[in-house]
């Protein structure tokens, strides 16, 4: 689910049918506590750039790939939000002009071609159109229950069709990464979410495509890594986001 915020209001979450939902206000009414709202991927990126494995980098981009795709942009380890809180909505950038229709109304959005649901759908379609002899269906597994993590695991184990599907999804992400690299010139790009965490092939393919398509002087010096924090990253980053809103802290 992709969330765009104005203050504590979810301005648009087309996948869920939400529009101008005051989540912060609702939470404050229920708990009596002051509430701040941040996209889960941007929160995870905040934790990574402040507490991750390599703290020598101060200017980074975090890209979360799961049920959707969103990025966090960090300048001197501070989250760049934009005036409406939507900086980093790369899941709704166009990577295939004649691609599928997105709930946002655009065609060919990145998350429809590279996120977890896209991997699942593409694999199911590919299996049905092939005579593949090592598919999940041949092992008695309902194809409708196959998740992106299963496809990634199959690719890691040498399943040819899964490899093709994972590489195709990663290629689209690599295009978006190249565009971000050329635009923001970060020191590092961190890939997180359950898709990069499940597939080294996905990460390697996206990185290779990025380096092929971005300006070489920039891409050659940009480090690509996977996230250090898994489940705890969102909570840790959200806590930092709240502190940033109400307490002035310095990070070195």
Coordinates of N, CA and C in Angstrom, one line a residue:
X1 N 0.8 -1.2 0.0 CA 0.0 0.0 0.0 C 0.9 1.2 0.0
X2 N 0.6 2.2 -0.9 CA 1.4 3.4 -0.9 C 0.7 4.5 -0.2
X3 N 1.3 5.2 0.6 CA 0.7 6.3 1.4 C 1.4 7.6 1.2
X4 N 0.6 8.6 0.9 CA 1.1 10.0 0.8 C 0.5 10.8 1.9
X5 N 1.4 11.6 2.6 CA 0.9 12.3 3.7 C 0.9 13.8 3.6
X6 N -0.1 14.5 4.2 CA 0.0 15.9 4.5 C -0.1 15.9 6.0
X7 N 0.9 16.3 6.7 CA 1.0 16.2 8.2 C 0.6 14.8 8.6
X8 N -0.4 14.6 9.4 CA -0.8 13.3 9.8 C -2.0 12.7 9.1
X9 N -2.2 13.3 7.9 CA -3.4 12.8 7.1 C -2.9 11.9 6.0
X10 N -3.5 10.7 5.8 CA -3.2 9.9 4.6 C -4.0 10.5 3.5
X11 N -3.3 11.2 2.6 CA -4.0 11.9 1.5 C -4.5 11.0 0.5
X12 N -3.8 9.9 0.1 CA -4.2 9.0 -0.9 C -3.6 7.7 -0.7
X13 N -4.5 6.7 -0.6 CA -4.0 5.3 -0.6 C -5.0 4.5 -1.5
X14 N -4.8 4.6 -2.8 CA -5.8 4.2 -3.8 C -6.1 2.7 -3.6
X15 N -5.1 1.9 -3.3 CA -5.3 0.4 -3.1 C -6.2 0.1 -2.0
X16 N -6.3 1.0 -1.0 CA -7.2 0.7 0.1 C -8.5 1.5 0.1
X17 N -8.6 2.4 -0.9 CA -9.8 3.3 -1.0 C -9.8 4.4 0.0
X18 N -8.6 4.8 0.5 CA -8.5 5.8 1.5 C -8.2 7.1 0.8
X19 N -8.8 8.2 1.3 CA -8.6 9.5 0.8 C -8.8 10.5 1.9
X20 N -7.7 11.3 2.2 CA -7.8 12.3 3.2 C -8.2 11.8 4.6
X21 N -7.6 10.7 5.0 CA -7.9 10.0 6.3 C -7.0 10.6 7.4
X22 N -7.5 11.2 8.4 CA -6.7 11.8 9.4 C -6.3 10.8 10.5
X23 N -5.3 10.0 10.1 CA -4.9 8.9 11.0 C -4.3 9.4 12.3
X24 N -3.6 10.5 12.2 CA -3.0 11.1 13.4 C -4.0 11.5 14.4
X25 N -5.1 12.2 13.8 CA -6.2 12.7 14.7 C -6.9 11.5 15.3
X26 N -7.2 10.5 14.5 CA -7.9 9.3 15.1 C -7.1 8.6 16.2
X27 N -5.8 8.5 16.0 CA -5.0 7.9 17.0 C -4.9 8.7 18.3
X28 N -4.8 10.0 18.1 CA -4.7 10.9 19.3 C -6.0 10.9 20.0
X29 N -7.2 10.8 19.3 CA -8.5 10.7 20.0 C -8.6 9.4 20.8
X30 N -8.0 8.3 20.3 CA -8.1 7.0 21.0 C -7.2 6.9 22.1
X31 N -6.0 7.5 22.0 CA -4.9 7.2 23.0 C -4.6 8.5 23.8
X32 N -5.0 9.6 23.4 CA -4.7 10.9 24.1 C -3.2 11.3 23.9
X33 N -2.5 10.6 23.0 CA -1.1 10.9 22.8 C -0.9 11.6 21.5
X34 N 0.0 12.6 21.4 CA 0.4 13.2 20.2 C 0.9 12.2 19.2
X35 N 0.5 12.2 18.0 CA 0.8 11.2 17.0 C 1.4 11.8 15.8
X36 N 2.4 11.1 15.2 CA 3.0 11.5 13.9 C 2.8 10.3 13.0
X37 N 2.8 10.5 11.7 CA 2.5 9.5 10.7 C 3.6 9.5 9.7
X38 N 4.2 8.3 9.3 CA 5.2 8.2 8.3 C 5.1 6.9 7.6
X39 N 5.3 7.0 6.3 CA 5.3 5.8 5.5 C 6.3 4.7 6.0
X40 N 5.9 3.5 6.0 CA 6.7 2.4 6.6 C 8.1 2.3 6.0
X41 N 8.2 2.4 4.7 CA 9.5 2.3 4.0 C 10.4 3.5 4.3
X42 N 9.8 4.7 4.4 CA 10.6 5.8 4.8 C 11.1 5.7 6.3
X43 N 10.2 5.2 7.1 CA 10.7 4.9 8.5 C 11.8 3.9 8.6
X44 N 11.7 2.8 7.8 CA 12.7 1.8 7.8 C 14.0 2.4 7.3
X45 N 13.9 3.2 6.2 CA 15.1 3.9 5.7 C 15.8 4.8 6.7
X46 N 15.0 5.5 7.5 CA 15.6 6.3 8.5 C 16.4 5.5 9.5
X47 N 15.9 4.4 9.9 CA 16.6 3.5 10.8 C 17.9 3.0 10.2
X48 N 17.8 2.7 8.9 CA 19.0 2.1 8.2 C 20.1 3.2 8.1
X49 N 19.8 4.4 7.7 CA 20.8 5.4 7.5 C 21.4 5.9 8.8
X50 N 20.7 5.7 9.9 CA 21.2 6.2 11.2 C 21.9 5.1 12.0
X51 N 21.4 3.9 11.8 CA 21.9 2.8 12.7 C 22.4 1.6 11.9
X52 N 22.4 1.7 10.6 CA 22.7 0.5 9.8 C 24.1 0.1 9.8
X53 N 24.5 -0.8 8.9 CA 25.8 -1.5 9.0 C 27.0 -0.6 8.7
X54 N 26.8 0.4 7.9 CA 27.9 1.3 7.4 C 27.5 2.7 7.6
X55 N 28.0 3.3 8.7 CA 27.6 4.7 9.0 C 28.5 5.8 8.4
X56 N 29.3 5.4 7.5 CA 30.2 6.4 6.8 C 29.4 7.2 5.8
X57 N 28.2 6.8 5.4 CA 27.4 7.5 4.4 C 26.4 8.4 5.0
X58 N 26.3 9.6 4.5 CA 25.3 10.6 5.1 C 24.2 10.9 4.1
X59 N 24.4 10.6 2.8 CA 23.4 10.9 1.8 C 23.0 9.6 1.1
X60 N 21.8 9.1 1.4 CA 21.4 7.8 1.0 C 19.9 7.8 0.4
X61 N 19.6 6.7 -0.3 CA 18.3 6.4 -0.7 C 17.9 5.0 -0.2
X62 N 16.8 4.9 0.4 CA 16.3 3.6 0.8 C 15.1 3.2 -0.1
X63 N 15.1 2.0 -0.6 CA 14.0 1.6 -1.5 C 13.4 0.3 -0.9
X64 N 12.1 0.4 -0.5 CA 11.4 -0.7 0.1 C 10.6 -1.4 -1.0
X65 N 10.8 -2.7 -1.2 CA 10.1 -3.5 -2.2 C 9.3 -4.6 -1.5
X66 N 8.0 -4.5 -1.4 CA 7.2 -5.5 -0.8 C 5.9 -5.6 -1.5
X67 N 4.8 -5.3 -0.8 CA 3.5 -5.3 -1.5 C 3.4 -4.1 -2.4
X68 N 4.1 -3.1 -2.1 CA 4.3 -1.9 -3.0 C 5.7 -1.5 -3.0
X69 N 6.0 -0.3 -3.5 CA 7.3 0.2 -3.6 C 7.3 1.7 -3.2
X70 N 8.2 2.0 -2.3 CA 8.4 3.5 -2.0 C 9.8 3.7 -1.6
X71 N 10.3 4.9 -1.6 CA 11.6 5.2 -1.3 C 11.7 6.3 -0.2
X72 N 12.8 6.3 0.5 CA 13.1 7.4 1.4 C 14.4 8.1 0.9
X73 N 14.3 9.4 0.9 CA 15.5 10.2 0.4 C 16.1 10.9 1.6
X74 N 17.4 10.7 1.9 CA 18.0 11.2 3.1 C 19.2 12.0 2.8
X75 N 19.1 13.3 3.2 CA 20.2 14.2 3.0 C 20.8 14.5 4.3
X76 N 22.1 14.2 4.5 CA 22.7 14.4 5.8 C 21.9 13.7 6.9
X77 N 21.4 12.4 6.5 CA 20.7 11.5 7.4 C 19.3 12.1 7.9
X78 N 18.8 13.2 7.2 CA 17.5 13.7 7.5 C 16.6 13.4 6.3
X79 N 15.4 12.9 6.7 CA 14.4 12.5 5.7 C 13.9 13.7 4.9
X80 N 14.0 13.7 3.6 CA 13.4 14.7 2.7 C 11.9 14.3 2.4
X81 N 11.0 15.1 3.0 CA 9.6 14.7 2.9 C 8.9 15.4 1.7
X82 N 9.3 16.6 1.4 CA 8.5 17.4 0.4 C 7.4 18.1 1.1
X83 N 6.8 19.2 0.5 CA 5.8 20.0 1.2 C 4.5 19.2 1.5
X84 N 4.2 18.2 0.7 CA 3.0 17.3 1.0 C 3.4 16.0 1.6
X85 N 4.7 15.8 1.9 CA 5.1 14.5 2.5 C 5.2 13.4 1.6
X86 N 5.2 13.6 0.3 CA 5.2 12.5 -0.7 C 6.5 12.3 -1.4
X87 N 7.6 12.9 -1.0 CA 8.9 12.7 -1.7 C 9.3 11.2 -1.6
X88 N 9.6 10.6 -2.7 CA 10.0 9.2 -2.7 C 8.9 8.2 -3.2
X89 N 7.8 8.7 -3.7 CA 6.8 7.8 -4.2 C 7.2 7.2 -5.6
X90 N 8.3 6.5 -5.6 CA 8.8 6.0 -6.8 C 7.9 4.8 -7.4
X91 N 7.1 4.2 -6.5 CA 6.3 3.2 -6.9 C 5.3 3.6 -8.0
X92 N 5.0 4.9 -8.0 CA 4.1 5.5 -9.0 C 4.8 6.3 -10.1
X93 N 6.1 6.0 -10.3 CA 6.8 6.6 -11.4 C 6.6 5.6 -12.6
X94 N 6.6 6.2 -13.8 CA 6.4 5.4 -15.0 C 7.7 4.7 -15.5
X95 N 7.7 3.4 -15.6 CA 8.8 2.7 -16.2 C 8.4 2.0 -17.5
X96 N 7.1 1.9 -17.8 CA 6.6 1.2 -19.0 C 5.4 2.0 -19.5
X97 N 5.6 3.0 -20.4 CA 4.5 3.8 -20.8 C 3.2 3.1 -21.2
X98 N 3.3 2.0 -21.8 CA 2.1 1.2 -22.2 C 1.8 0.0 -21.3
X99 N 2.3 0.2 -20.1 CA 2.1 -0.9 -19.1 C 0.7 -1.0 -18.5
X100 N 0.5 -1.9 -17.5 CA -0.8 -2.1 -17.0 C -1.3 -0.8 -16.2
X101 N -2.6 -0.8 -16.1 CA -3.3 0.3 -15.4 C -3.1 0.2 -13.9
X102 N -2.7 1.2 -13.3 CA -2.5 1.3 -11.8 C -3.7 1.8 -11.1
X103 N -4.0 1.5 -9.9 CA -5.2 2.1 -9.2 C -5.0 3.6 -9.1
X104 N -3.8 4.1 -9.2 CA -3.6 5.6 -9.1 C -4.1 6.3 -10.4
X105 N -4.4 5.5 -11.5 CA -4.9 6.1 -12.7 C -3.8 6.1 -13.8
X106 N -2.6 5.9 -13.5 CA -1.5 5.9 -14.4 C -1.2 4.5 -15.0
X107 N -0.6 4.5 -16.1 CA -0.2 3.2 -16.8 C 1.3 3.0 -16.6
X108 N 1.7 1.7 -16.3 CA 3.1 1.4 -16.2 C 3.8 1.8 -15.0
X109 N 3.1 1.9 -13.9 CA 3.8 2.3 -12.6 C 4.8 1.2 -12.2
X110 N 5.9 1.6 -11.6 CA 7.0 0.7 -11.2 C 6.4 -0.4 -10.3
X111 N 5.6 -0.1 -9.3 CA 5.2 -1.2 -8.4 C 4.3 -2.2 -9.1
X112 N 3.6 -1.9 -10.2 CA 2.9 -2.9 -10.9 C 3.7 -3.9 -11.7
X113 N 5.0 -3.6 -11.8 CA 5.9 -4.4 -12.6 C 7.1 -5.0 -11.8
X114 N 7.3 -4.5 -10.6 CA 8.4 -4.9 -9.8 C 8.2 -5.3 -8.4
X115 N 7.0 -5.0 -7.8 CA 6.7 -5.3 -6.4 C 6.3 -6.8 -6.3
X116 N 6.1 -7.2 -5.1 CA 5.7 -8.6 -4.8 C 4.5 -9.1 -5.6
X117 N 3.4 -8.4 -5.5 CA 2.2 -8.9 -6.3 C 2.5 -9.0 -7.8
X118 N 3.3 -8.2 -8.3 CA 3.7 -8.2 -9.8 C 4.5 -9.5 -10.1
X119 N 5.4 -9.9 -9.2 CA 6.2 -11.1 -9.3 C 5.3 -12.3 -9.3
X120 N 4.3 -12.3 -8.3 CA 3.4 -13.4 -8.2 C 2.6 -13.6 -9.5
X121 N 2.0 -12.5 -9.9 CA 1.1 -12.5 -11.1 C 1.9 -13.0 -12.3
X122 N 3.1 -12.4 -12.5 CA 3.9 -12.7 -13.7 C 4.3 -14.2 -13.7
X123 N 4.6 -14.8 -12.5 CA 5.0 -16.2 -12.4 C 3.8 -17.1 -12.8
X124 N 2.6 -16.7 -12.2 CA 1.5 -17.5 -12.5 C 1.1 -17.6 -14.0
X125 N 1.2 -16.4 -14.6 CA 0.9 -16.3 -16.0 C 1.9 -17.1 -16.8
X126 N 3.2 -17.0 -16.4 CA 4.3 -17.7 -17.2 C 4.1 -19.2 -17.0
X127 N 3.8 -19.6 -15.9 CA 3.6 -21.1 -15.7 C 2.4 -21.6 -16.5
X128 N 1.3 -20.9 -16.6 CA 0.2 -21.3 -17.4 C 0.4 -21.3 -18.9
X129 N 1.4 -20.5 -19.3 CA 1.7 -20.4 -20.7 C 2.8 -21.3 -21.1
X130 N 3.3 -22.1 -20.2 CA 4.5 -22.9 -20.5 C 4.2 -24.3 -20.3
X131 N 5.2 -25.2 -20.6 CA 5.2 -26.6 -20.3 C 6.2 -26.9 -19.3
X132 N 6.3 -26.0 -18.4 CA 7.4 -26.1 -17.3 C 7.1 -27.4 -16.5
X133 N 8.1 -28.1 -16.3 CA 8.0 -29.4 -15.6 C 8.4 -29.4 -14.1
X134 N 8.8 -28.3 -13.6 CA 9.3 -28.2 -12.3 C 8.6 -27.2 -11.5
X135 N 7.3 -26.9 -11.8 CA 6.6 -25.8 -11.2 C 6.0 -26.2 -9.9
X136 N 5.4 -25.2 -9.2 CA 4.8 -25.5 -7.9 C 3.6 -26.5 -8.1
X137 N 2.9 -26.3 -9.3 CA 1.7 -27.1 -9.5 C 2.0 -28.6 -9.7
X138 N 3.2 -28.9 -10.2 CA 3.6 -30.3 -10.3 C 4.0 -30.9 -9.0
X139 N 4.1 -30.0 -8.0 CA 4.4 -30.6 -6.6 C 3.1 -30.5 -5.8
X140 N 2.0 -30.3 -6.4 CA 0.7 -30.3 -5.7 C 0.4 -29.0 -5.0
X141 N 1.0 -27.9 -5.3 CA 0.8 -26.7 -4.6 C -0.1 -25.8 -5.4
X142 N -1.1 -25.2 -4.8 CA -2.1 -24.4 -5.5 C -1.3 -23.1 -6.0
X143 N -1.4 -22.9 -7.3 CA -0.7 -21.7 -7.9 C -1.1 -20.4 -7.3
X144 N -2.4 -20.3 -6.9 CA -3.0 -19.1 -6.3 C -2.4 -18.8 -5.0
X145 N -1.8 -19.8 -4.3 CA -1.2 -19.6 -3.0 C 0.3 -19.2 -3.1
X146 N 0.9 -19.3 -4.2 CA 2.3 -19.0 -4.4 C 2.6 -17.5 -4.1
X147 N 3.5 -17.2 -3.2 CA 3.8 -15.8 -2.9 C 5.2 -15.4 -3.6
X148 N 5.4 -14.1 -3.5 CA 6.7 -13.6 -4.1 C 7.9 -14.3 -3.5
X149 N 7.8 -14.5 -2.2 CA 9.0 -15.1 -1.5 C 9.2 -16.5 -2.1
X150 N 8.1 -17.2 -2.4 CA 8.2 -18.6 -3.0 C 8.9 -18.5 -4.4
X151 N 8.5 -17.5 -5.2 CA 9.1 -17.4 -6.5 C 10.6 -17.0 -6.3
X152 N 10.9 -16.1 -5.4 CA 12.3 -15.8 -5.2 C 13.1 -17.0 -4.7
X153 N 12.6 -17.8 -3.9 CA 13.3 -19.0 -3.4 C 13.5 -20.0 -4.5
X154 N 12.4 -20.1 -5.4 CA 12.6 -21.0 -6.6 C 13.7 -20.5 -7.5
X155 N 13.8 -19.2 -7.7 CA 14.8 -18.6 -8.5 C 16.2 -18.9 -7.9
X156 N 16.3 -18.8 -6.6 CA 17.6 -19.0 -6.0 C 18.0 -20.5 -6.1
X157 N 17.0 -21.4 -6.3 CA 17.2 -22.8 -6.4 C 17.4 -23.3 -7.9
X158 N 17.4 -22.3 -8.8 CA 17.6 -22.6 -10.2 C 16.4 -22.8 -11.1
X159 N 15.2 -22.5 -10.6 CA 14.0 -22.6 -11.4 C 14.1 -21.6 -12.6
X160 N 14.2 -22.1 -13.8 CA 14.4 -21.2 -14.9 C 13.3 -20.1 -15.1
X161 N 12.0 -20.5 -15.0 CA 10.9 -19.6 -15.1 C 11.0 -18.6 -14.0
X162 N 11.2 -19.0 -12.8 CA 11.3 -18.1 -11.7 C 12.5 -17.1 -11.8
X163 N 13.6 -17.6 -12.3 CA 14.7 -16.7 -12.6 C 14.3 -15.6 -13.6
X164 N 13.6 -16.0 -14.7 CA 13.2 -15.0 -15.6 C 12.3 -14.0 -15.1
X165 N 11.4 -14.4 -14.2 CA 10.4 -13.5 -13.6 C 11.1 -12.5 -12.7
X166 N 12.0 -13.0 -11.8 CA 12.7 -12.2 -10.9 C 13.6 -11.2 -11.6
X167 N 14.3 -11.6 -12.6 CA 15.1 -10.7 -13.3 C 14.3 -9.6 -14.0
X168 N 13.2 -10.0 -14.6 CA 12.4 -9.0 -15.3 C 11.9 -7.9 -14.3
X169 N 11.4 -8.3 -13.1 CA 11.0 -7.4 -12.1 C 12.2 -6.5 -11.6
X170 N 13.3 -7.1 -11.4 CA 14.5 -6.4 -11.0 C 15.0 -5.4 -12.0
X171 N 14.9 -5.7 -13.3 CA 15.3 -4.8 -14.3 C 14.5 -3.5 -14.2
X172 N 13.2 -3.6 -14.0 CA 12.4 -2.4 -13.9 C 12.9 -1.6 -12.7
X173 N 13.2 -2.2 -11.6 CA 13.6 -1.5 -10.4 C 15.0 -0.9 -10.7
X174 N 15.9 -1.6 -11.4 CA 17.1 -1.0 -11.8 C 17.0 0.3 -12.6
X175 N 16.0 0.3 -13.5 CA 15.8 1.6 -14.3 C 15.5 2.7 -13.3
X176 N 14.6 2.4 -12.4 CA 14.2 3.5 -11.4 C 15.4 3.9 -10.5
X177 N 16.2 2.9 -10.2 CA 17.4 3.2 -9.4 C 18.4 4.1 -10.1
X178 N 18.5 3.8 -11.4 CA 19.4 4.7 -12.3 C 18.9 6.1 -12.3
X179 N 17.6 6.3 -12.5 CA 17.0 7.6 -12.5 C 17.2 8.3 -11.2
X180 N 17.0 7.6 -10.1 CA 17.3 8.3 -8.8 C 18.7 8.6 -8.6
X181 N 19.6 7.7 -9.0 CA 21.0 8.0 -8.9 C 21.5 9.2 -9.7
X182 N 21.0 9.3 -10.9 CA 21.3 10.5 -11.7 C 20.7 11.8 -11.2
X183 N 19.6 11.7 -10.5 CA 18.9 12.9 -10.0 C 19.5 13.3 -8.7
X184 N 19.8 12.4 -7.8 CA 20.1 12.8 -6.4 C 21.6 12.5 -6.1
X185 N 22.3 11.7 -6.9 CA 23.7 11.3 -6.6 C 24.0 10.9 -5.2
X186 N 23.3 9.9 -4.7 CA 23.5 9.4 -3.3 C 24.9 8.7 -3.2
X187 N 25.3 8.6 -1.9 CA 26.5 7.8 -1.6 C 26.2 6.3 -1.6
X188 N 24.9 6.0 -1.2 CA 24.5 4.6 -1.1 C 23.0 4.4 -1.4
X189 N 22.7 3.3 -1.9 CA 21.3 2.9 -2.1 C 21.1 1.6 -1.3
X190 N 20.1 1.6 -0.4 CA 19.7 0.5 0.4 C 18.4 -0.1 0.0
X191 N 18.5 -1.4 -0.3 CA 17.3 -2.1 -0.7 C 16.7 -2.9 0.4
X192 N 15.4 -2.7 0.8 CA 14.8 -3.5 1.9 C 13.4 -4.0 1.4
X193 N 12.7 -4.6 2.4 CA 11.5 -5.2 2.1 C 11.6 -6.7 1.8
X194 N 10.5 -7.4 1.7 CA 10.6 -8.9 1.7 C 11.1 -9.4 0.3
X195 N 11.0 -8.6 -0.7 CA 11.6 -9.1 -2.0 C 13.1 -9.1 -2.1
X196 N 13.7 -7.9 -1.8 CA 15.2 -8.0 -1.8 C 15.8 -8.9 -0.7
X197 N 15.1 -9.0 0.4 CA 15.6 -9.8 1.5 C 15.5 -11.3 1.1
X198 N 14.6 -11.7 0.2 CA 14.4 -13.1 -0.2 C 15.2 -13.5 -1.4
X199 N 15.8 -12.5 -2.1 CA 16.5 -12.9 -3.4 C 17.7 -12.1 -3.6
X200 N 18.9 -12.7 -3.6 CA 20.1 -12.1 -4.0 C 20.1 -11.8 -5.5
X201 N 19.5 -12.7 -6.2 CA 19.4 -12.5 -7.7 C 18.7 -11.2 -8.0
X202 N 17.6 -10.9 -7.3 CA 16.8 -9.6 -7.5 C 17.7 -8.4 -7.3
X203 N 18.5 -8.5 -6.2 CA 19.4 -7.4 -5.8 C 20.5 -7.2 -6.8
X204 N 21.1 -8.3 -7.2 CA 22.2 -8.3 -8.2 C 21.8 -7.8 -9.5
X205 N 20.6 -8.2 -10.0 CA 20.1 -7.8 -11.3 C 19.7 -6.3 -11.3
X206 N 19.1 -5.9 -10.2 CA 18.7 -4.4 -10.1 C 20.0 -3.6 -10.1
X207 N 21.0 -4.0 -9.4 CA 22.2 -3.2 -9.3 C 22.9 -3.2 -10.7
X208 N 22.9 -4.3 -11.4 CA 23.6 -4.4 -12.7 C 22.9 -3.5 -13.7
X209 N 21.5 -3.5 -13.7 CA 20.8 -2.6 -14.6 C 21.0 -1.2 -14.2
X210 N 21.0 -0.9 -13.0 CA 21.3 0.5 -12.5 C 22.6 1.0 -13.1
X211 N 23.7 0.2 -12.9 CA 25.0 0.6 -13.4 C 25.1 0.7 -14.9
X212 N 24.3 -0.1 -15.6 CA 24.3 0.0 -17.1 C 23.6 1.3 -17.5
X213 N 22.6 1.7 -16.8 CA 21.8 2.8 -17.3 C 22.1 4.2 -16.7
X214 N 22.8 4.2 -15.5 CA 23.1 5.5 -14.9 C 24.4 6.0 -15.5
X215 N 24.7 7.3 -15.2 CA 26.0 7.9 -15.6 C 27.1 7.2 -14.9
X216 N 28.1 6.7 -15.6 CA 29.1 5.9 -15.0 C 29.9 6.6 -13.9
X217 N 30.3 7.9 -14.0 CA 31.0 8.6 -13.0 C 30.2 8.6 -11.6
X218 N 28.9 8.5 -11.7 CA 28.1 8.5 -10.5 C 27.8 7.1 -10.0
X219 N 27.5 6.2 -10.9 CA 27.1 4.8 -10.5 C 28.3 4.0 -10.0
X220 N 29.5 4.3 -10.6 CA 30.7 3.6 -10.2 C 31.1 3.8 -8.7
X221 N 30.7 4.9 -8.1 CA 31.0 5.2 -6.7 C 29.8 5.0 -5.8
X222 N 28.7 4.6 -6.3 CA 27.5 4.4 -5.4 C 27.4 3.0 -4.9
X223 N 27.4 2.8 -3.6 CA 27.3 1.5 -3.0 C 25.8 1.1 -3.0
X224 N 25.6 -0.2 -3.3 CA 24.2 -0.8 -3.2 C 24.3 -1.9 -2.1
X225 N 23.4 -1.8 -1.1 CA 23.4 -2.8 -0.1 C 22.0 -3.2 0.3
X226 N 21.8 -4.3 1.0 CA 20.5 -4.6 1.5 C 20.4 -4.2 3.0
X227 N 19.1 -4.1 3.4 CA 18.9 -3.6 4.7 C 19.4 -4.5 5.9
X228 N 19.8 -3.8 6.9 CA 20.3 -4.6 8.1 C 19.1 -5.0 9.0
X229 N 18.2 -4.0 9.2 CA 17.1 -4.3 10.1 C 15.9 -4.9 9.3
X230 N 15.2 -5.8 9.9 CA 14.0 -6.4 9.2 C 12.8 -5.8 9.9
X231 N 12.1 -6.6 10.7 CA 10.8 -6.2 11.3 C 11.0 -4.9 12.2
X232 N 12.1 -4.9 12.9 CA 12.2 -3.8 13.9 C 12.5 -2.4 13.2
X233 N 13.0 -2.4 12.0 CA 13.4 -1.2 11.3 C 12.3 -0.1 11.3
X234 N 11.1 -0.5 11.0 CA 10.0 0.4 10.9 C 9.7 1.1 12.2
X235 N 9.7 0.3 13.3 CA 9.4 0.9 14.6 C 10.5 1.8 15.0
X236 N 11.8 1.4 14.8 CA 12.9 2.2 15.1 C 12.9 3.5 14.4
X237 N 12.7 3.5 13.1 CA 12.6 4.7 12.2 C 11.5 5.6 12.6
X238 N 10.3 5.0 12.9 CA 9.2 5.8 13.3 C 9.4 6.6 14.6
X239 N 10.1 5.9 15.5 CA 10.4 6.6 16.8 C 11.4 7.8 16.5
X240 N 12.4 7.6 15.6 CA 13.3 8.6 15.2 C 12.5 9.8 14.6
X241 N 11.6 9.4 13.7 CA 10.8 10.4 13.0 C 10.0 11.3 14.0
X242 N 9.4 10.7 15.0 CA 8.7 11.4 16.1 C 9.7 12.3 16.9
X243 N 10.9 11.8 17.2 CA 11.8 12.6 17.9 C 12.3 13.8 17.0
X244 N 12.4 13.6 15.7 CA 12.8 14.7 14.9 C 11.7 15.8 14.9
X245 N 10.5 15.4 15.0 CA 9.4 16.4 15.0 C 9.4 17.2 16.2
X246 N 9.8 16.6 17.4 CA 9.5 17.3 18.6 C 10.8 17.6 19.5
X247 N 11.9 16.9 19.1 CA 13.1 17.1 19.9 C 14.3 17.2 18.9
X248 N 15.1 18.2 19.1 CA 16.2 18.5 18.2 C 17.4 17.6 18.6
X249 N 17.8 16.7 17.6 CA 19.0 15.8 17.9 C 20.0 15.9 16.8
X250 N 21.2 15.7 17.1 CA 22.3 15.7 16.1 C 22.8 14.3 15.9
X251 N 23.1 13.9 14.6 CA 23.6 12.6 14.3 C 24.9 12.7 13.6
X252 N 25.9 12.0 14.0 CA 27.2 12.1 13.5 C 27.6 10.8 12.7

